[in-house]
Each structure stands twice: as structure tokens, then as C-alpha cells.
């Protein structure tokens, strides 16, 4: 990953794989790909023990990720949802920020 980032810093907008020419991507999961079981388990444990769950940039309609909101609510955590569109959990959230996360997140974390 660090080598790919160096190529971006050097001016390549979207560096392809040097072996096969394919798309390089970090440890993100695209729609239709399975989540990494260890990551999911870690996220569920975190939701069970968090004080605040910040759901960012998710429609919260696809499980198992969407299930993290009710898990956090069940243990009394506050829930804040940041998404461009309404989600099924907006009614049970303590806060909803509707907007493009590229605009909203920098303001939330104080770098805008
Ligand atoms: Zn490749």
C-alpha cells in the first residue's frame, strides 16, 4: 500500500498494478464482496462496547454492517448517522447529519 501511495504522491492519479495492469485497491470491500470475518467480529465487539457509534457514508440497508446500529443502541450507545440520503435508522439515531460526507466530515472533525 505504501508503494502505491508513493506513486500517487509522485503524480499518478490512479496507479494501475505493474504486473497485470489491473486496479489497485486498499483493504476496502466493494459491493458484492464478502466482509472479512475477523473485521466483522471486531466491529460487532466494538459496537457492543461503544459509547458512540458514528455511521458514515452508509445507506445502512445492507447487513451485517447495518446490524451494528441496533447492537450499539441495545447497549445504550449514542448513534450519529452521516449520510447523503435518509437511512432506516434515522428515527432511532441521536443525531443525523444529511449531506455529502466529503463536505460534512471535514467540518465535523474540524479541518474545514
Ligand atoms: Zn495485478
XYZ file of C-alpha atoms in Angstrom, residues 1 40 46 68 70-71 88 98 107:
9
model
C 0.000 0.000 0.000
C -16.800 -8.060 11.176
C -16.727 -2.663 19.270
C -24.216 -2.627 14.068
C -29.175 -1.776 16.710
C -26.319 -3.536 18.547
C -33.819 3.248 8.018
C -27.550 14.691 5.936
C -16.478 20.163 9.250
